[in-house]
Short mmCIF file of C-alpha atoms in Angstrom, two decimals:
data_model
loop_
_atom_site.label_atom_id
_atom_site.label_comp_id
_atom_site.label_asym_id
_atom_site.label_seq_id
_atom_site.Cartn_x
_atom_site.Cartn_y
_atom_site.Cartn_z
CA MET A 260 162.50 14.89 80.18
CA THR A 261 161.62 15.16 76.46
CA PRO A 262 159.17 18.06 75.94
CA LEU A 263 155.71 17.17 74.73
CA PHE A 264 155.69 19.81 72.00
CA PRO A 265 159.18 20.69 70.65
CA LEU A 266 159.85 24.25 69.56
CA LEU A 267 159.71 25.16 65.93
CA ASN A 268 163.12 24.92 64.27
CA SER A 269 164.54 27.68 62.21
CA SER A 270 163.67 26.06 58.86
CA ALA A 271 160.02 25.76 59.83
CA ALA A 272 160.00 29.38 60.91
CA ARG A 273 161.53 30.43 57.58
CA THR A 274 158.96 28.37 55.76
CA CYS A 275 156.10 30.09 57.62
CA GLY A 276 157.71 33.42 56.91
CA ARG A 277 157.70 32.75 53.10
CA GLY A 278 154.03 31.71 53.16
CA LYS A 279 150.88 33.75 53.70
CA MET A 280 151.28 33.83 57.54
CA SER A 281 152.44 37.24 58.70
CA ALA A 282 155.09 37.90 61.37
CA PRO A 283 152.63 38.65 64.25
CA VAL A 284 150.83 35.36 63.66
CA VAL A 285 154.13 33.49 63.77
CA LYS A 286 155.02 35.21 67.01
CA MET A 287 151.65 34.29 68.59
CA ALA A 288 152.00 30.66 67.51
CA GLY A 289 155.44 30.53 69.09
CA ARG A 290 154.00 31.76 72.41
CA CYS A 291 151.31 29.10 72.36
CA PHE A 292 153.87 26.36 71.80
CA TYR A 293 156.01 27.79 74.63
CA GLN A 294 153.07 27.72 77.09
CA LEU A 295 152.37 24.09 76.17
CA TYR A 296 156.04 23.35 76.74
CA LYS A 297 155.87 24.82 80.30
CA LEU A 298 152.74 22.82 81.11
CA SER A 299 154.39 19.60 80.02
CA ASN A 300 157.39 20.26 82.27
CA SER A 301 155.09 21.05 85.23
CA ALA A 302 153.22 17.80 84.73
CA GLY A 303 156.52 15.97 84.79
CA ARG A 304 157.56 17.57 88.09
CA LEU A 305 154.22 16.68 89.69
CA ALA A 306 154.55 13.09 88.56
CA SER A 307 158.05 12.83 90.00
CA GLY A 308 157.07 14.47 93.31
CA LYS A 309 159.43 17.46 92.87
CA THR A 310 157.08 20.33 93.56
CA GLY A 311 156.83 23.27 95.96
CA ILE A 312 153.18 22.58 96.84
CA ARG A 313 152.61 21.59 100.51
CA GLN A 314 151.43 18.01 100.88
CA PHE A 315 148.70 17.25 103.49
CA SER A 316 149.09 14.16 105.61
CA GLY A 317 146.29 11.66 105.98
CA ALA A 318 146.15 12.24 109.77
CA VAL A 319 144.78 15.79 109.33
CA VAL A 320 141.97 14.58 107.12
CA LYS A 321 141.19 11.82 109.55
CA ASN A 322 140.97 14.21 112.53
CA ALA A 323 138.76 16.63 110.56
CA ALA A 324 136.25 13.86 110.03
CA GLU A 325 136.00 12.92 113.70
CA PRO A 326 132.80 14.10 115.47
CA TRP A 327 132.33 16.59 118.29
CA ARG A 328 130.14 16.10 121.34
CA LEU A 329 127.44 18.80 121.56
CA LEU A 330 126.14 20.24 124.84
CA GLY A 331 123.50 22.85 125.65
CA ALA A 332 124.05 25.25 128.57
CA ALA A 333 121.74 27.81 130.21
CA CYS A 334 123.13 31.19 131.26
CA VAL A 335 120.53 32.11 133.92
CA GLN A 336 120.74 35.52 135.58
CA ARG A 337 118.76 37.03 138.40
CA LEU A 338 118.60 40.69 137.51
CA ALA A 339 118.94 43.47 140.06
CA VAL A 340 115.82 43.86 142.24
CA ILE A 341 116.55 47.33 143.65
CA SER A 342 118.50 50.26 142.24
CA ALA A 343 122.15 50.51 143.10
CA ASP A 344 123.50 53.23 145.36
CA GLN A 345 124.73 56.33 143.60
CA ARG A 346 128.43 56.87 143.36
CA PRO A 347 129.79 60.25 144.59
CA LEU A 348 130.02 61.63 141.06
CA GLU A 349 126.48 60.47 140.23
CA ALA A 350 125.07 62.03 143.42
CA LYS A 351 126.79 65.36 142.68
CA PHE A 352 125.49 65.36 139.09
CA SER A 353 121.96 64.55 140.26
CA GLU A 354 122.06 67.43 142.74
CA LEU A 355 123.23 69.80 140.01
CA MET A 356 120.45 68.73 137.64
CA ASN A 357 117.81 69.18 140.35
CA GLN A 358 119.10 72.68 141.08
CA MET A 359 119.02 73.62 137.38
CA GLU A 360 115.49 72.23 137.02
CA LEU A 361 114.33 74.25 140.04
CA GLU A 362 115.84 77.48 138.75
CA ARG A 363 114.31 77.13 135.27
CA SER A 364 110.88 75.88 136.35
CA LEU A 365 107.66 77.93 136.68
CA MET A 366 105.91 78.48 139.99
CA SER A 367 103.17 76.05 140.97
CA ASP A 368 99.67 77.07 142.04
CA HIS A 369 100.61 76.60 145.68
CA GLU A 370 103.61 78.92 145.35
CA LEU A 371 101.50 81.57 143.58
CA ARG A 372 98.90 81.35 146.32
CA LEU A 373 101.65 81.71 148.93
CA LEU A 374 102.73 84.97 147.30
CA ASP A 375 99.11 86.24 147.28
CA ASP A 376 98.79 85.48 150.99
CA LYS A 377 101.97 87.39 151.77
CA GLU A 378 100.68 90.36 149.81
CA ARG A 379 97.33 90.24 151.63
CA LEU A 380 99.06 90.16 155.02
CA ARG A 381 101.25 93.09 154.02
CA ARG A 382 98.18 95.17 153.13
CA ARG A 383 96.44 94.30 156.38
CA GLN A 384 99.43 95.32 158.46
CA ALA A 385 99.73 98.65 156.69
CA VAL A 386 98.73 101.86 158.52
CA ASP A 387 96.32 102.98 155.83
CA TYR A 388 94.56 99.63 155.62
CA ASP A 389 90.88 99.88 154.65
CA SER A 390 88.83 96.72 155.17
CA ASP A 391 86.17 97.92 152.73
CA GLU A 392 88.60 97.38 149.92
CA GLU A 393 88.58 93.62 150.50
CA GLU A 394 86.32 91.59 148.28
CA GLU A 395 83.02 90.39 149.64
CA ALA A 396 84.08 86.77 149.26
CA ASP A 397 87.08 87.36 151.52
CA ARG A 398 84.93 89.04 154.17
CA ASP A 399 82.24 86.33 154.22
CA GLN A 400 84.58 83.34 154.78
CA ASP A 401 87.66 82.60 156.78
CA ILE A 402 90.80 82.59 154.72
CA VAL A 403 92.97 79.45 155.02
CA LEU A 404 96.51 80.58 154.52
CA THR A 405 98.99 78.46 152.60
CA GLN A 406 101.26 78.49 155.64
CA ASP A 407 98.53 76.78 157.63
CA LEU A 408 98.30 74.11 154.93
CA GLU A 409 102.04 73.54 155.04
CA ASP A 410 101.94 73.18 158.82
CA ALA A 411 99.21 70.56 158.53
CA TRP A 412 101.15 68.67 155.90
CA GLU A 413 104.24 68.76 158.09
CA GLN A 414 102.34 67.16 160.96
CA ARG A 415 101.05 64.39 158.69
CA LEU A 416 104.57 63.76 157.40
CA LYS A 417 105.87 63.31 160.94
CA GLY A 418 103.29 60.60 161.56
CA PHE A 419 104.30 58.66 158.42
CA ALA A 420 107.00 56.04 159.03
CA THR A 421 108.98 54.90 155.96
CA GLN A 422 110.20 51.36 155.63
CA PRO A 423 113.98 50.77 155.39
CA ARG A 424 115.39 50.21 151.91
CA ALA A 425 115.86 46.48 151.28
CA ARG A 426 119.52 45.57 151.07
CA GLY A 427 119.21 41.79 150.91
CA VAL A 428 119.13 39.07 153.50
CA VAL A 429 121.42 38.98 156.48
CA ASP A 430 122.43 35.43 155.55
CA ALA A 431 124.62 36.27 152.54
CA ARG A 432 125.52 32.71 151.57
CA LEU A 433 126.21 32.18 147.88
CA GLU A 434 123.48 29.54 147.72
CA ARG A 435 120.78 32.19 148.24
CA ALA A 436 119.29 33.99 145.25
CA ASP A 437 118.01 36.87 147.41
CA ARG A 438 121.47 38.21 148.25
CA CYS A 439 122.98 41.37 146.75
CA LEU A 440 119.66 42.69 145.46
CA ALA A 441 121.30 45.70 143.81
CA GLU A 442 123.48 43.55 141.51
CA PRO A 443 122.71 40.83 138.95
CA LEU A 444 123.62 37.27 139.92
CA LEU A 445 124.60 34.31 137.73
CA LEU A 446 123.63 30.71 138.42
CA LEU A 447 126.49 28.21 138.64
CA THR A 448 126.26 24.46 139.20
CA GLN A 449 128.93 21.96 140.14
CA GLN A 450 129.41 19.20 137.58
CA GLU A 451 131.83 16.37 136.96
CA VAL A 452 134.14 16.87 133.99
CA GLY A 453 136.38 13.82 133.75
CA PRO A 454 138.14 13.35 137.10
CA GLU A 455 137.36 16.93 138.25
CA ARG A 456 134.34 18.67 139.77
CA LEU A 457 134.08 22.14 138.28
CA TRP A 458 131.76 25.11 138.67
CA MET A 459 130.10 26.08 135.40
CA LEU A 460 126.77 26.99 133.87
CA PRO A 461 124.09 24.26 133.93
CA GLN A 462 124.72 22.03 130.91
CA THR A 463 123.78 18.61 129.58
CA PRO A 464 124.57 16.58 126.44
CA TRP A 465 122.42 17.05 123.36
CA GLU A 466 120.12 14.17 122.40
CA ALA A 467 118.88 13.30 118.96
CA GLY A 468 115.49 14.77 118.08
CA GLU A 469 115.72 17.95 120.21
CA THR A 470 116.96 21.45 119.60
CA LEU A 471 119.92 22.92 121.46
CA LYS A 472 117.56 25.32 123.24
CA THR A 473 115.52 22.35 124.48
CA THR A 474 118.77 20.81 125.69
CA ALA A 475 119.58 23.95 127.69
CA GLN A 476 116.09 23.96 129.22
CA ARG A 477 116.49 20.31 130.14
CA ALA A 478 119.80 21.14 131.83
CA LEU A 479 117.93 23.46 134.22
CA SER A 480 115.18 20.97 134.99
CA ALA A 481 117.77 18.25 135.61
CA THR A 482 119.58 20.30 138.28
CA PRO A 483 118.72 18.67 141.63
CA GLY A 484 116.70 20.78 144.06
CA LEU A 485 116.45 23.79 141.74
CA ASP A 486 112.86 25.09 141.48
CA LEU A 487 113.23 27.97 139.05
CA GLN A 488 110.97 29.89 136.65
CA THR A 489 112.87 31.37 133.72
CA VAL A 490 112.36 33.05 130.37
CA PHE A 491 114.83 32.25 127.58
CA LEU A 492 115.86 35.26 125.48
CA GLY A 493 115.68 34.00 121.90
CA ASN A 494 116.08 30.69 120.13
CA ALA A 495 119.67 31.08 118.92
CA PRO A 496 122.74 30.48 121.09
CA CYS A 497 124.50 33.57 122.41
CA GLY A 498 127.94 31.99 122.73
CA LEU A 499 130.12 28.95 122.09
CA TYR A 500 132.85 27.29 124.11
CA LYS A 501 134.82 24.35 122.75
CA TYR A 502 137.80 22.32 123.88
CA ARG A 503 139.63 19.25 122.63
CA MET A 504 139.76 15.92 124.39
CA PRO A 505 143.06 14.45 125.58
CA ARG A 506 144.77 12.14 123.11
CA SER A 507 143.87 9.04 125.14
CA VAL A 508 140.17 9.96 125.19
CA ARG A 509 140.17 10.77 121.48
CA ASP A 510 141.68 7.41 120.63
CA ARG A 511 139.34 5.53 122.95
CA GLU A 512 136.02 7.29 122.20
CA GLY A 513 136.73 8.63 118.71
CA LEU A 514 135.80 12.23 119.67
CA THR A 515 137.72 15.33 118.75
CA GLY A 516 136.33 17.43 121.61
CA VAL A 517 133.27 19.13 123.09
CA LYS A 518 131.25 22.13 121.89
CA VAL A 519 129.05 23.91 124.46
CA PHE A 520 126.31 26.22 123.14
CA PHE A 521 125.07 28.86 125.61
CA PHE A 522 121.49 30.18 125.77
CA LYS A 523 120.64 33.30 127.75
CA ALA A 524 117.75 33.32 130.27
CA VAL A 525 116.50 35.43 133.19
CA VAL A 526 114.57 34.57 136.34
CA SER A 527 110.89 35.45 135.78
CA GLY A 528 109.21 34.15 138.94
CA PRO A 529 109.80 34.16 142.69
CA LEU A 530 113.35 33.79 143.87
CA PRO A 531 114.14 30.11 144.39
CA PRO A 532 115.24 28.63 147.71
CA PRO A 533 118.84 27.45 148.13
CA ALA A 534 119.67 24.29 146.19
CA PRO A 535 122.58 21.87 146.70
CA SER A 536 125.54 22.14 144.33
CA SER A 537 124.39 25.53 143.00
CA LEU A 538 125.57 29.10 143.60
CA TRP A 539 124.34 32.61 142.76
CA VAL A 540 127.48 34.60 142.04
CA ARG A 541 128.14 38.24 141.20
CA GLN A 542 130.14 39.08 138.09
CA SER A 543 133.06 40.25 140.19
CA GLU A 544 133.15 36.83 141.91
CA LEU A 545 133.17 34.70 138.75
CA LYS A 546 136.96 34.62 138.54
CA ASP A 547 137.04 32.72 141.84
CA TYR A 548 134.96 29.83 140.46
CA LEU A 549 135.38 29.63 136.67
CA LYS A 550 138.42 28.82 134.61
CA PRO A 551 139.86 31.83 132.73
CA SER A 552 139.23 30.37 129.26
CA TYR A 553 135.63 29.50 130.21
CA LEU A 554 135.01 32.92 131.76
CA GLU A 555 136.39 34.66 128.69
CA LYS A 556 133.68 33.04 126.53
CA ILE A 557 130.66 33.85 128.75
CA ARG A 558 131.59 37.35 129.95
CA PRO A 559 130.65 39.15 126.65
CA PHE A 560 126.95 38.18 126.81
CA LEU A 561 126.30 38.69 130.52
CA LEU A 562 123.60 41.28 131.34
CA ASN A 563 124.71 44.03 133.67
CA LEU A 564 121.32 45.62 134.45
#
């Protein structure tokens, strides 16, 4: 290809050298012409298609423009109602801390009075005991010893019956929200996804004119038989799960895939009765009901309280 700007020939260079232009200026002008020469050759290669730049096909641009279906999902947890049992290490540490607190603490008024009573009894049992040395207040009234008080308290304690610590209902079906009171539970509902029925968080498609949080709230109210009072923690989604549609569905419906936005919520009212097609599952049981890719997206924002 003929260059757009030919290089200066030797005669032109000699002519510039005999004029007023100095040698550095001639050198700079030569560089400018050389850069223009390289640009002209690059333009020629682009026009002929001989270039190292990666070309993007029209199919990629077309797929990027296809829409996604948006869904709102509610991650509802029933937090622990009672404290969990201490593990052996925790029980040993608690015992150690109680012993250290007892050794470093000051005596209470009751303990000081108990020491005074012991000293008074020691003086009375002595051989050289003189009752005139006792104060008039002690002689005028009967002294109630601290040991007598402790005996009375012991009798009252024996008559007090403690209630057993609640451990949950005997009927430990997964449909009940009052099971496993010492652990948080997660609400799962069974929904149809294509030809399958899968367990997942309550979800529903987004509708125009509503926020994604409103969509998640509507997903709870649309669950059949679920009478639940909840509080949503914030207005922004806490997680996202997306997947692509099969090729046949994409060609038929013109959708790239589905994006599910999760919103976190906790049970704020009475525990609901069992509802059909819904489960209350512990975190250790989620792997038995959720797909691994789905579980991987929701596990980071689960509350373990």
